[in-house]
Amino acid sequence: MPRKPVCFGCLAAGILLAMTAGAAAQRGALAVDGLRAFSHVEKLVGFGPRPTGSPAIAKAQAYIIEALKKLNLQVEAQDFLATTPNGAISMKNIVGKTRPSRDSVVILASHYDTKLIASTSFVGANDGGSSTGLLLDLARVLSQRRDASLGIWFVFFDGEEAQQEWSETDSLYGSRHFVERLKAGPHFPSVKAMILMDMVGDRDLKLENDASSTSWLMAMARKSASELGYENYLATAQRAIVDDHIPFIRAGIPAVDLIDLDYGFNHSFWHTSNDTLDKISPKSLKIVGDIVVRLIDKLSRKP
Ligand SMILES: [Zn+2]
């Protein structure tokens, strides 16, 4: 077979094309992808209702751990036995760490359990699913940054939901346990801030101006949103929210909760069988993800 003559123009064009494709892939790798985050939520919802201690939550745990390992993160499972009004229940927090040797750490977190609701198929696409899917895509994005000065821990809490009625003792099992362990360990002084995401997938996104969050960190998050042109997605009126960020604030760690607590007309989709995939959107996940990435950038420049 005769050898084809080499076309130097084609070769140059080919190299240019390859470089452009490479640059595009690099850009894609460094930005949150709403569709990727959404596809993680689809997987989680596909396991069915995922209350603490259920066979379905075990599938969600395996899925999260595998996804973090694929990103070459250092993965730890915190197993503990929680005392609840429904008896002792085995729970598991999952932690993925990037750049674990850094002495300045930011924690990004979400709960991944869904509330146990008898006689209802509550799959928690938004409540439990959305923030978990987004956190997995943020792990992909933020672990690939070479220039980053911060260590980032991606923390997935079990047992955020009450077993029966929400109270100080019947809620936030995973985050309370995590903070107790953190305080007892050597890394406590390294943790500079905690960013919580919860119910961030609502198609009609409006992030709360949470009065319980650390004020300078909330201001920084809102500034990040405004700079990105996302001010329309910020609620103005303040309200105080109790969520997985509270144990951190009580321990003296600055923390912010990015949450939309107005889900459906009069919050009517919340904790009901209406919390399904069609109520959330890749676009909302992308918006919140972009805000978090920009907030991390600001935190990395903060002395
Ligand atoms: Zn809930």
PDB file of C-alpha atoms and ligand atoms in Angstrom:
ATOM      1  CA  MET A   1       0.000   0.000   0.000  1.00  0.00           C
ATOM      2  CA  PRO A   2       1.503   3.339  -0.998  1.00  0.00           C
ATOM      3  CA  ARG A   3       2.333   5.653   1.812  1.00  0.00           C
ATOM      4  CA  LYS A   4       0.117   8.738   1.851  1.00  0.00           C
ATOM      5  CA  PRO A   5       1.928  12.063   1.379  1.00  0.00           C
ATOM      6  CA  VAL A   6       2.099  14.025   4.620  1.00  0.00           C
ATOM      7  CA  CYS A   7      -0.028  17.192   4.597  1.00  0.00           C
ATOM      8  CA  PHE A   8       1.710  19.658   6.923  1.00  0.00           C
ATOM      9  CA  GLY A   9      -1.297  21.988   6.882  1.00  0.00           C
ATOM     10  CA  CYS A  10      -3.554  19.126   7.962  1.00  0.00           C
ATOM     11  CA  LEU A  11      -1.040  18.162  10.632  1.00  0.00           C
ATOM     12  CA  ALA A  12      -0.971  21.712  12.003  1.00  0.00           C
ATOM     13  CA  ALA A  13      -4.779  21.895  11.874  1.00  0.00           C
ATOM     14  CA  GLY A  14      -4.943  18.542  13.651  1.00  0.00           C
ATOM     15  CA  ILE A  15      -2.596  19.708  16.414  1.00  0.00           C
ATOM     16  CA  LEU A  16      -4.565  22.946  16.787  1.00  0.00           C
ATOM     17  CA  LEU A  17      -7.820  20.969  16.990  1.00  0.00           C
ATOM     18  CA  ALA A  18      -6.338  18.650  19.601  1.00  0.00           C
ATOM     19  CA  MET A  19      -5.089  21.635  21.633  1.00  0.00           C
ATOM     20  CA  THR A  20      -8.485  23.359  21.432  1.00  0.00           C
ATOM     21  CA  ALA A  21     -10.257  20.164  22.455  1.00  0.00           C
ATOM     22  CA  GLY A  22      -7.795  19.775  25.313  1.00  0.00           C
ATOM     23  CA  ALA A  23      -8.393  23.331  26.480  1.00  0.00           C
ATOM     24  CA  ALA A  24     -12.148  22.815  26.286  1.00  0.00           C
ATOM     25  CA  ALA A  25     -11.881  19.580  28.265  1.00  0.00           C
ATOM     26  CA  GLN A  26      -9.740  21.382  30.838  1.00  0.00           C
ATOM     27  CA  ARG A  27     -12.301  24.186  31.154  1.00  0.00           C
ATOM     28  CA  GLY A  28     -15.105  21.610  31.413  1.00  0.00           C
ATOM     29  CA  ALA A  29     -13.185  19.794  34.128  1.00  0.00           C
ATOM     30  CA  LEU A  30     -12.867  22.955  36.185  1.00  0.00           C
ATOM     31  CA  ALA A  31     -16.499  24.042  36.092  1.00  0.00           C
ATOM     32  CA  VAL A  32     -19.514  22.504  37.767  1.00  0.00           C
ATOM     33  CA  ASP A  33     -21.616  20.508  35.319  1.00  0.00           C
ATOM     34  CA  GLY A  34     -25.313  20.684  36.224  1.00  0.00           C
ATOM     35  CA  LEU A  35     -26.101  17.630  34.115  1.00  0.00           C
ATOM     36  CA  ARG A  36     -23.432  15.515  35.808  1.00  0.00           C
ATOM     37  CA  ALA A  37     -24.682  16.591  39.232  1.00  0.00           C
ATOM     38  CA  PHE A  38     -28.250  15.801  38.151  1.00  0.00           C
ATOM     39  CA  SER A  39     -27.247  12.336  36.944  1.00  0.00           C
ATOM     40  CA  HIS A  40     -25.832  11.570  40.414  1.00  0.00           C
ATOM     41  CA  VAL A  41     -29.199  12.633  41.889  1.00  0.00           C
ATOM     42  CA  GLU A  42     -30.952  10.321  39.418  1.00  0.00           C
ATOM     43  CA  LYS A  43     -28.817   7.411  40.618  1.00  0.00           C
ATOM     44  CA  LEU A  44     -29.537   8.169  44.282  1.00  0.00           C
ATOM     45  CA  VAL A  45     -33.282   8.551  43.702  1.00  0.00           C
ATOM     46  CA  GLY A  46     -33.188   5.274  41.763  1.00  0.00           C
ATOM     47  CA  PHE A  47     -32.272   3.464  45.002  1.00  0.00           C
ATOM     48  CA  GLY A  48     -35.690   4.504  46.398  1.00  0.00           C
ATOM     49  CA  PRO A  49     -36.395   6.038  49.833  1.00  0.00           C
ATOM     50  CA  ARG A  50     -33.067   6.125  51.736  1.00  0.00           C
ATOM     51  CA  PRO A  51     -33.813   6.512  55.440  1.00  0.00           C
ATOM     52  CA  THR A  52     -30.991   5.924  57.884  1.00  0.00           C
ATOM     53  CA  GLY A  53     -30.259   2.243  58.456  1.00  0.00           C
ATOM     54  CA  SER A  54     -32.195   1.042  55.365  1.00  0.00           C
ATOM     55  CA  PRO A  55     -30.888  -1.310  52.644  1.00  0.00           C
ATOM     56  CA  ALA A  56     -31.348   1.551  50.137  1.00  0.00           C
ATOM     57  CA  ILE A  57     -29.095   3.928  52.078  1.00  0.00           C
ATOM     58  CA  ALA A  58     -26.397   1.228  52.031  1.00  0.00           C
ATOM     59  CA  LYS A  59     -26.569   1.395  48.222  1.00  0.00           C
ATOM     60  CA  ALA A  60     -26.269   5.194  48.364  1.00  0.00           C
ATOM     61  CA  GLN A  61     -23.233   4.860  50.665  1.00  0.00           C
ATOM     62  CA  ALA A  62     -21.540   2.430  48.273  1.00  0.00           C
ATOM     63  CA  TYR A  63     -22.283   4.764  45.360  1.00  0.00           C
ATOM     64  CA  ILE A  64     -20.830   7.833  47.118  1.00  0.00           C
ATOM     65  CA  ILE A  65     -17.699   5.981  48.278  1.00  0.00           C
ATOM     66  CA  GLU A  66     -17.069   4.578  44.802  1.00  0.00           C
ATOM     67  CA  ALA A  67     -17.522   7.996  43.188  1.00  0.00           C
ATOM     68  CA  LEU A  68     -15.029   9.586  45.625  1.00  0.00           C
ATOM     69  CA  LYS A  69     -12.491   6.793  45.111  1.00  0.00           C
ATOM     70  CA  LYS A  70     -12.713   7.254  41.334  1.00  0.00           C
ATOM     71  CA  LEU A  71     -11.563  10.832  41.937  1.00  0.00           C
ATOM     72  CA  ASN A  72      -8.536   9.505  43.852  1.00  0.00           C
ATOM     73  CA  LEU A  73      -9.632  11.217  47.040  1.00  0.00           C
ATOM     74  CA  GLN A  74      -8.649   9.972  50.448  1.00  0.00           C
ATOM     75  CA  VAL A  75     -11.926   8.376  51.593  1.00  0.00           C
ATOM     76  CA  GLU A  76     -12.936   7.707  55.198  1.00  0.00           C
ATOM     77  CA  ALA A  77     -16.156   6.231  56.561  1.00  0.00           C
ATOM     78  CA  GLN A  78     -17.175   7.267  60.065  1.00  0.00           C
ATOM     79  CA  ASP A  79     -19.373   4.503  61.448  1.00  0.00           C
ATOM     80  CA  PHE A  80     -21.246   5.179  64.643  1.00  0.00           C
ATOM     81  CA  LEU A  81     -24.249   4.031  66.600  1.00  0.00           C
ATOM     82  CA  ALA A  82     -26.824   6.769  67.174  1.00  0.00           C
ATOM     83  CA  THR A  83     -29.303   6.728  70.028  1.00  0.00           C
ATOM     84  CA  THR A  84     -32.675   7.676  68.567  1.00  0.00           C
ATOM     85  CA  PRO A  85     -36.342   7.531  69.659  1.00  0.00           C
ATOM     86  CA  ASN A  86     -36.557   4.481  67.362  1.00  0.00           C
ATOM     87  CA  GLY A  87     -33.679   2.755  69.184  1.00  0.00           C
ATOM     88  CA  ALA A  88     -29.973   2.515  68.360  1.00  0.00           C
ATOM     89  CA  ILE A  89     -29.285   2.891  64.627  1.00  0.00           C
ATOM     90  CA  SER A  90     -25.993   2.340  62.774  1.00  0.00           C
ATOM     91  CA  MET A  91     -25.059   5.442  60.812  1.00  0.00           C
ATOM     92  CA  LYS A  92     -22.205   6.369  58.503  1.00  0.00           C
ATOM     93  CA  ASN A  93     -20.691   9.726  57.604  1.00  0.00           C
ATOM     94  CA  ILE A  94     -18.521   9.639  54.487  1.00  0.00           C
ATOM     95  CA  VAL A  95     -15.544  11.955  54.021  1.00  0.00           C
ATOM     96  CA  GLY A  96     -13.498  12.488  50.853  1.00  0.00           C
ATOM     97  CA  LYS A  97     -10.375  14.625  51.225  1.00  0.00           C
ATOM     98  CA  THR A  98      -8.369  16.422  48.600  1.00  0.00           C
ATOM     99  CA  ARG A  99      -4.916  17.806  49.452  1.00  0.00           C
ATOM    100  CA  PRO A 100      -5.216  16.316  52.982  1.00  0.00           C
ATOM    101  CA  SER A 101      -1.805  17.609  54.041  1.00  0.00           C
ATOM    102  CA  ARG A 102      -2.833  21.303  53.819  1.00  0.00           C
ATOM    103  CA  ASP A 103      -3.086  23.052  57.171  1.00  0.00           C
ATOM    104  CA  SER A 104      -5.972  25.210  55.960  1.00  0.00           C
ATOM    105  CA  VAL A 105      -9.157  23.244  55.329  1.00  0.00           C
ATOM    106  CA  VAL A 106     -12.652  24.076  54.096  1.00  0.00           C
ATOM    107  CA  ILE A 107     -15.455  21.568  54.595  1.00  0.00           C
ATOM    108  CA  LEU A 108     -18.175  21.240  51.935  1.00  0.00           C
ATOM    109  CA  ALA A 109     -21.109  19.203  53.136  1.00  0.00           C
ATOM    110  CA  SER A 110     -24.516  17.698  52.431  1.00  0.00           C
ATOM    111  CA  HIS A 111     -26.768  15.168  54.114  1.00  0.00           C
ATOM    112  CA  TYR A 112     -27.625  12.124  52.042  1.00  0.00           C
ATOM    113  CA  ASP A 113     -30.292  10.369  54.126  1.00  0.00           C
ATOM    114  CA  THR A 114     -33.997  10.848  53.425  1.00  0.00           C
ATOM    115  CA  LYS A 115     -36.665  11.269  56.063  1.00  0.00           C
ATOM    116  CA  LEU A 116     -38.458   8.106  57.087  1.00  0.00           C
ATOM    117  CA  ILE A 117     -42.083   8.755  56.200  1.00  0.00           C
ATOM    118  CA  ALA A 118     -44.412   5.811  56.699  1.00  0.00           C
ATOM    119  CA  SER A 119     -46.937   5.057  53.957  1.00  0.00           C
ATOM    120  CA  THR A 120     -45.279   7.517  51.563  1.00  0.00           C
ATOM    121  CA  SER A 121     -42.699   6.921  48.876  1.00  0.00           C
ATOM    122  CA  PHE A 122     -40.437   9.806  49.786  1.00  0.00           C
ATOM    123  CA  VAL A 123     -37.391   9.650  47.520  1.00  0.00           C
ATOM    124  CA  GLY A 124     -35.945  13.083  48.391  1.00  0.00           C
ATOM    125  CA  ALA A 125     -34.810  14.238  44.944  1.00  0.00           C
ATOM    126  CA  ASN A 126     -34.324  17.690  46.408  1.00  0.00           C
ATOM    127  CA  ASP A 127     -34.108  16.953  50.153  1.00  0.00           C
ATOM    128  CA  GLY A 128     -31.072  14.723  50.477  1.00  0.00           C
ATOM    129  CA  GLY A 129     -30.545  14.037  46.759  1.00  0.00           C
ATOM    130  CA  SER A 130     -29.805  17.410  45.142  1.00  0.00           C
ATOM    131  CA  SER A 131     -27.028  18.569  47.450  1.00  0.00           C
ATOM    132  CA  THR A 132     -25.427  15.112  47.465  1.00  0.00           C
ATOM    133  CA  GLY A 133     -25.317  14.974  43.671  1.00  0.00           C
ATOM    134  CA  LEU A 134     -23.918  18.494  43.535  1.00  0.00           C
ATOM    135  CA  LEU A 135     -21.310  17.723  46.195  1.00  0.00           C
ATOM    136  CA  LEU A 136     -20.081  14.776  44.118  1.00  0.00           C
ATOM    137  CA  ASP A 137     -19.623  17.035  41.089  1.00  0.00           C
ATOM    138  CA  LEU A 138     -17.929  19.695  43.233  1.00  0.00           C
ATOM    139  CA  ALA A 139     -15.534  16.986  44.404  1.00  0.00           C
ATOM    140  CA  ARG A 140     -14.670  16.309  40.754  1.00  0.00           C
ATOM    141  CA  VAL A 141     -14.124  19.988  39.991  1.00  0.00           C
ATOM    142  CA  LEU A 142     -12.272  21.092  43.108  1.00  0.00           C
ATOM    143  CA  SER A 143     -10.004  18.047  43.386  1.00  0.00           C
ATOM    144  CA  GLN A 144      -8.614  18.725  39.903  1.00  0.00           C
ATOM    145  CA  ARG A 145      -7.353  22.214  40.650  1.00  0.00           C
ATOM    146  CA  ARG A 146      -3.593  22.237  40.778  1.00  0.00           C
ATOM    147  CA  ASP A 147      -3.122  25.760  42.098  1.00  0.00           C
ATOM    148  CA  ALA A 148      -5.385  25.442  45.115  1.00  0.00           C
ATOM    149  CA  SER A 149      -3.960  26.338  48.495  1.00  0.00           C
ATOM    150  CA  LEU A 150      -6.821  24.917  50.549  1.00  0.00           C
ATOM    151  CA  GLY A 151      -7.442  21.350  51.536  1.00  0.00           C
ATOM    152  CA  ILE A 152     -11.086  20.509  50.929  1.00  0.00           C
ATOM    153  CA  TRP A 153     -13.082  17.844  52.722  1.00  0.00           C
ATOM    154  CA  PHE A 154     -16.263  16.660  51.026  1.00  0.00           C
ATOM    155  CA  VAL A 155     -18.463  15.458  53.855  1.00  0.00           C
ATOM    156  CA  PHE A 156     -21.663  13.437  53.426  1.00  0.00           C
ATOM    157  CA  PHE A 157     -23.752  13.310  56.601  1.00  0.00           C
ATOM    158  CA  ASP A 158     -26.036  10.480  57.577  1.00  0.00           C
ATOM    159  CA  GLY A 159     -28.990  11.050  59.932  1.00  0.00           C
ATOM    160  CA  GLU A 160     -29.777  14.697  59.348  1.00  0.00           C
ATOM    161  CA  GLU A 161     -33.483  13.953  59.472  1.00  0.00           C
ATOM    162  CA  ALA A 162     -35.440  13.348  62.670  1.00  0.00           C
ATOM    163  CA  GLN A 163     -36.514   9.781  63.316  1.00  0.00           C
ATOM    164  CA  GLN A 164     -39.779  11.078  64.759  1.00  0.00           C
ATOM    165  CA  GLU A 165     -40.283  14.767  65.617  1.00  0.00           C
ATOM    166  CA  TRP A 166     -37.449  17.255  64.985  1.00  0.00           C
ATOM    167  CA  SER A 167     -35.761  18.265  68.253  1.00  0.00           C
ATOM    168  CA  GLU A 168     -32.296  19.057  69.627  1.00  0.00           C
ATOM    169  CA  THR A 169     -31.707  15.349  70.251  1.00  0.00           C
ATOM    170  CA  ASP A 170     -33.709  13.892  67.368  1.00  0.00           C
ATOM    171  CA  SER A 171     -31.964  15.476  64.348  1.00  0.00           C
ATOM    172  CA  LEU A 172     -28.508  16.228  62.925  1.00  0.00           C
ATOM    173  CA  TYR A 173     -27.067  12.896  64.122  1.00  0.00           C
ATOM    174  CA  GLY A 174     -24.306  12.804  61.526  1.00  0.00           C
ATOM    175  CA  SER A 175     -23.111  16.394  61.813  1.00  0.00           C
ATOM    176  CA  ARG A 176     -23.186  16.334  65.633  1.00  0.00           C
ATOM    177  CA  HIS A 177     -21.101  13.159  65.625  1.00  0.00           C
ATOM    178  CA  PHE A 178     -18.700  14.569  63.013  1.00  0.00           C
ATOM    179  CA  VAL A 179     -18.035  17.724  65.043  1.00  0.00           C
ATOM    180  CA  GLU A 180     -17.483  15.775  68.272  1.00  0.00           C
ATOM    181  CA  ARG A 181     -14.836  13.658  66.520  1.00  0.00           C
ATOM    182  CA  LEU A 182     -13.304  16.700  64.871  1.00  0.00           C
ATOM    183  CA  LYS A 183     -12.969  18.494  68.207  1.00  0.00           C
ATOM    184  CA  ALA A 184     -11.222  15.474  69.713  1.00  0.00           C
ATOM    185  CA  GLY A 185      -8.758  15.118  66.816  1.00  0.00           C
ATOM    186  CA  PRO A 186      -5.686  17.009  65.598  1.00  0.00           C
ATOM    187  CA  HIS A 187      -7.298  18.722  62.574  1.00  0.00           C
ATOM    188  CA  PHE A 188      -9.790  20.897  64.445  1.00  0.00           C
ATOM    189  CA  PRO A 189      -7.647  24.094  64.313  1.00  0.00           C
ATOM    190  CA  SER A 190      -7.119  23.624  60.544  1.00  0.00           C
ATOM    191  CA  VAL A 191     -10.790  23.907  59.633  1.00  0.00           C
ATOM    192  CA  LYS A 192     -11.362  27.492  58.503  1.00  0.00           C
ATOM    193  CA  ALA A 193     -14.952  27.290  57.286  1.00  0.00           C
ATOM    194  CA  MET A 194     -17.846  24.983  56.545  1.00  0.00           C
ATOM    195  CA  ILE A 195     -20.189  25.353  53.578  1.00  0.00           C
ATOM    196  CA  LEU A 196     -23.420  23.368  53.777  1.00  0.00           C
ATOM    197  CA  MET A 197     -25.748  22.679  50.869  1.00  0.00           C
ATOM    198  CA  ASP A 198     -29.284  21.375  51.370  1.00  0.00           C
ATOM    199  CA  MET A 199     -32.325  21.417  49.049  1.00  0.00           C
ATOM    200  CA  VAL A 200     -30.441  23.197  46.273  1.00  0.00           C
ATOM    201  CA  GLY A 201     -32.142  21.629  43.256  1.00  0.00           C
ATOM    202  CA  ASP A 202     -35.537  23.393  43.213  1.00  0.00           C
ATOM    203  CA  ARG A 203     -36.365  24.525  39.649  1.00  0.00           C
ATOM    204  CA  ASP A 204     -37.656  27.711  41.258  1.00  0.00           C
ATOM    205  CA  LEU A 205     -34.436  28.421  43.145  1.00  0.00           C
ATOM    206  CA  LYS A 206     -34.292  31.035  45.920  1.00  0.00           C
ATOM    207  CA  LEU A 207     -31.472  30.658  48.437  1.00  0.00           C
ATOM    208  CA  GLU A 208     -32.316  31.723  51.963  1.00  0.00           C
ATOM    209  CA  ASN A 209     -30.636  34.585  53.766  1.00  0.00           C
ATOM    210  CA  ASP A 210     -30.078  32.392  56.833  1.00  0.00           C
ATOM    211  CA  ALA A 211     -29.636  34.346  60.052  1.00  0.00           C
ATOM    212  CA  SER A 212     -28.002  31.362  61.817  1.00  0.00           C
ATOM    213  CA  SER A 213     -25.093  31.289  59.365  1.00  0.00           C
ATOM    214  CA  THR A 214     -21.890  33.173  60.196  1.00  0.00           C
ATOM    215  CA  SER A 215     -22.617  36.661  58.892  1.00  0.00           C
ATOM    216  CA  TRP A 216     -19.310  37.386  57.093  1.00  0.00           C
ATOM    217  CA  LEU A 217     -19.423  34.007  55.370  1.00  0.00           C
ATOM    218  CA  MET A 218     -23.042  34.482  54.295  1.00  0.00           C
ATOM    219  CA  ALA A 219     -22.117  37.951  52.986  1.00  0.00           C
ATOM    220  CA  MET A 220     -19.228  36.394  51.043  1.00  0.00           C
ATOM    221  CA  ALA A 221     -21.532  33.726  49.575  1.00  0.00           C
ATOM    222  CA  ARG A 222     -24.093  36.355  48.532  1.00  0.00           C
ATOM    223  CA  LYS A 223     -21.391  38.529  47.016  1.00  0.00           C
ATOM    224  CA  SER A 224     -20.157  35.511  45.056  1.00  0.00           C
ATOM    225  CA  ALA A 225     -23.698  34.972  43.733  1.00  0.00           C
ATOM    226  CA  SER A 226     -24.090  38.641  42.777  1.00  0.00           C
ATOM    227  CA  GLU A 227     -20.761  38.731  40.945  1.00  0.00           C
ATOM    228  CA  LEU A 228     -21.939  35.756  38.885  1.00  0.00           C
ATOM    229  CA  GLY A 229     -25.201  37.530  37.981  1.00  0.00           C
ATOM    230  CA  TYR A 230     -27.226  35.258  40.257  1.00  0.00           C
ATOM    231  CA  GLU A 231     -28.710  37.866  42.613  1.00  0.00           C
ATOM    232  CA  ASN A 232     -32.228  36.926  41.430  1.00  0.00           C
ATOM    233  CA  TYR A 233     -31.744  33.578  43.138  1.00  0.00           C
ATOM    234  CA  LEU A 234     -31.159  35.130  46.562  1.00  0.00           C
ATOM    235  CA  ALA A 235     -33.950  35.714  49.078  1.00  0.00           C
ATOM    236  CA  THR A 236     -33.634  39.054  50.856  1.00  0.00           C
ATOM    237  CA  ALA A 237     -35.656  38.523  54.049  1.00  0.00           C
ATOM    238  CA  GLN A 238     -33.687  36.857  56.820  1.00  0.00           C
ATOM    239  CA  ARG A 239     -34.819  33.721  58.619  1.00  0.00           C
ATOM    240  CA  ALA A 240     -32.952  31.481  61.029  1.00  0.00           C
ATOM    241  CA  ILE A 241     -32.476  27.896  59.902  1.00  0.00           C
ATOM    242  CA  VAL A 242     -31.459  24.866  61.932  1.00  0.00           C
ATOM    243  CA  ASP A 243     -29.471  22.452  59.794  1.00  0.00           C
ATOM    244  CA  ASP A 244     -26.168  20.536  59.744  1.00  0.00           C
ATOM    245  CA  HIS A 245     -24.169  23.789  59.967  1.00  0.00           C
ATOM    246  CA  ILE A 246     -25.327  24.463  63.543  1.00  0.00           C
ATOM    247  CA  PRO A 247     -22.980  21.988  65.321  1.00  0.00           C
ATOM    248  CA  PHE A 248     -20.060  23.667  63.496  1.00  0.00           C
ATOM    249  CA  ILE A 249     -21.148  27.148  64.520  1.00  0.00           C
ATOM    250  CA  ARG A 250     -21.493  25.971  68.112  1.00  0.00           C
ATOM    251  CA  ALA A 251     -17.930  24.646  67.909  1.00  0.00           C
ATOM    252  CA  GLY A 252     -16.700  28.065  66.743  1.00  0.00           C
ATOM    253  CA  ILE A 253     -16.230  27.173  63.068  1.00  0.00           C
ATOM    254  CA  PRO A 254     -17.601  29.775  60.613  1.00  0.00           C
ATOM    255  CA  ALA A 255     -20.385  28.084  58.630  1.00  0.00           C
ATOM    256  CA  VAL A 256     -22.981  28.939  56.000  1.00  0.00           C
ATOM    257  CA  ASP A 257     -26.103  27.100  54.868  1.00  0.00           C
ATOM    258  CA  LEU A 258     -27.042  27.353  51.202  1.00  0.00           C
ATOM    259  CA  ILE A 259     -30.636  26.158  51.241  1.00  0.00           C
ATOM    260  CA  ASP A 260     -33.938  26.880  49.546  1.00  0.00           C
ATOM    261  CA  LEU A 261     -36.695  26.283  52.087  1.00  0.00           C
ATOM    262  CA  ASP A 262     -39.569  27.262  49.819  1.00  0.00           C
ATOM    263  CA  TYR A 263     -40.163  24.147  47.745  1.00  0.00           C
ATOM    264  CA  GLY A 264     -43.390  24.143  45.727  1.00  0.00           C
ATOM    265  CA  PHE A 265     -46.388  26.360  46.480  1.00  0.00           C
ATOM    266  CA  ASN A 266     -46.306  27.117  50.227  1.00  0.00           C
ATOM    267  CA  HIS A 267     -43.404  24.645  50.604  1.00  0.00           C
ATOM    268  CA  SER A 268     -45.895  21.890  49.727  1.00  0.00           C
ATOM    269  CA  PHE A 269     -43.389  19.487  48.057  1.00  0.00           C
ATOM    270  CA  TRP A 270     -41.237  19.250  51.178  1.00  0.00           C
ATOM    271  CA  HIS A 271     -41.223  15.804  52.888  1.00  0.00           C
ATOM    272  CA  THR A 272     -43.883  14.490  50.514  1.00  0.00           C
ATOM    273  CA  SER A 273     -44.078  12.064  47.607  1.00  0.00           C
ATOM    274  CA  ASN A 274     -43.914  15.163  45.371  1.00  0.00           C
ATOM    275  CA  ASP A 275     -40.187  15.594  46.030  1.00  0.00           C
ATOM    276  CA  THR A 276     -39.271  13.946  42.733  1.00  0.00           C
ATOM    277  CA  LEU A 277     -36.728  14.478  39.945  1.00  0.00           C
ATOM    278  CA  ASP A 278     -39.082  16.560  37.796  1.00  0.00           C
ATOM    279  CA  LYS A 279     -39.149  19.276  40.502  1.00  0.00           C
ATOM    280  CA  ILE A 280     -35.409  19.873  40.349  1.00  0.00           C
ATOM    281  CA  SER A 281     -33.175  21.094  37.545  1.00  0.00           C
ATOM    282  CA  PRO A 282     -29.557  20.825  36.386  1.00  0.00           C
ATOM    283  CA  LYS A 283     -29.624  24.616  36.032  1.00  0.00           C
ATOM    284  CA  SER A 284     -30.288  25.177  39.748  1.00  0.00           C
ATOM    285  CA  LEU A 285     -27.546  22.694  40.665  1.00  0.00           C
ATOM    286  CA  LYS A 286     -25.151  24.532  38.358  1.00  0.00           C
ATOM    287  CA  ILE A 287     -26.016  27.922  39.892  1.00  0.00           C
ATOM    288  CA  VAL A 288     -25.350  26.755  43.444  1.00  0.00           C
ATOM    289  CA  GLY A 289     -22.209  24.918  42.335  1.00  0.00           C
ATOM    290  CA  ASP A 290     -20.848  28.047  40.655  1.00  0.00           C
ATOM    291  CA  ILE A 291     -21.516  30.056  43.804  1.00  0.00           C
ATOM    292  CA  VAL A 292     -19.642  27.495  45.930  1.00  0.00           C
ATOM    293  CA  VAL A 293     -16.612  27.459  43.596  1.00  0.00           C
ATOM    294  CA  ARG A 294     -16.415  31.247  43.678  1.00  0.00           C
ATOM    295  CA  LEU A 295     -16.829  31.270  47.445  1.00  0.00           C
ATOM    296  CA  ILE A 296     -13.951  28.783  47.750  1.00  0.00           C
ATOM    297  CA  ASP A 297     -11.822  31.093  45.563  1.00  0.00           C
ATOM    298  CA  LYS A 298     -12.552  33.969  47.903  1.00  0.00           C
ATOM    299  CA  LEU A 299     -11.773  31.861  50.962  1.00  0.00           C
ATOM    300  CA  SER A 300      -8.462  30.760  49.471  1.00  0.00           C
ATOM    301  CA  ARG A 301      -7.417  34.415  49.124  1.00  0.00           C
ATOM    302  CA  LYS A 302      -8.556  35.328  52.644  1.00  0.00           C
ATOM    303  CA  PRO A 303      -5.606  35.741  55.018  1.00  0.00           C
TER     304      PRO A 303
HETATM  305 ZN    ZN B   1     -35.721  16.971  55.114  1.00  0.00          ZN
END
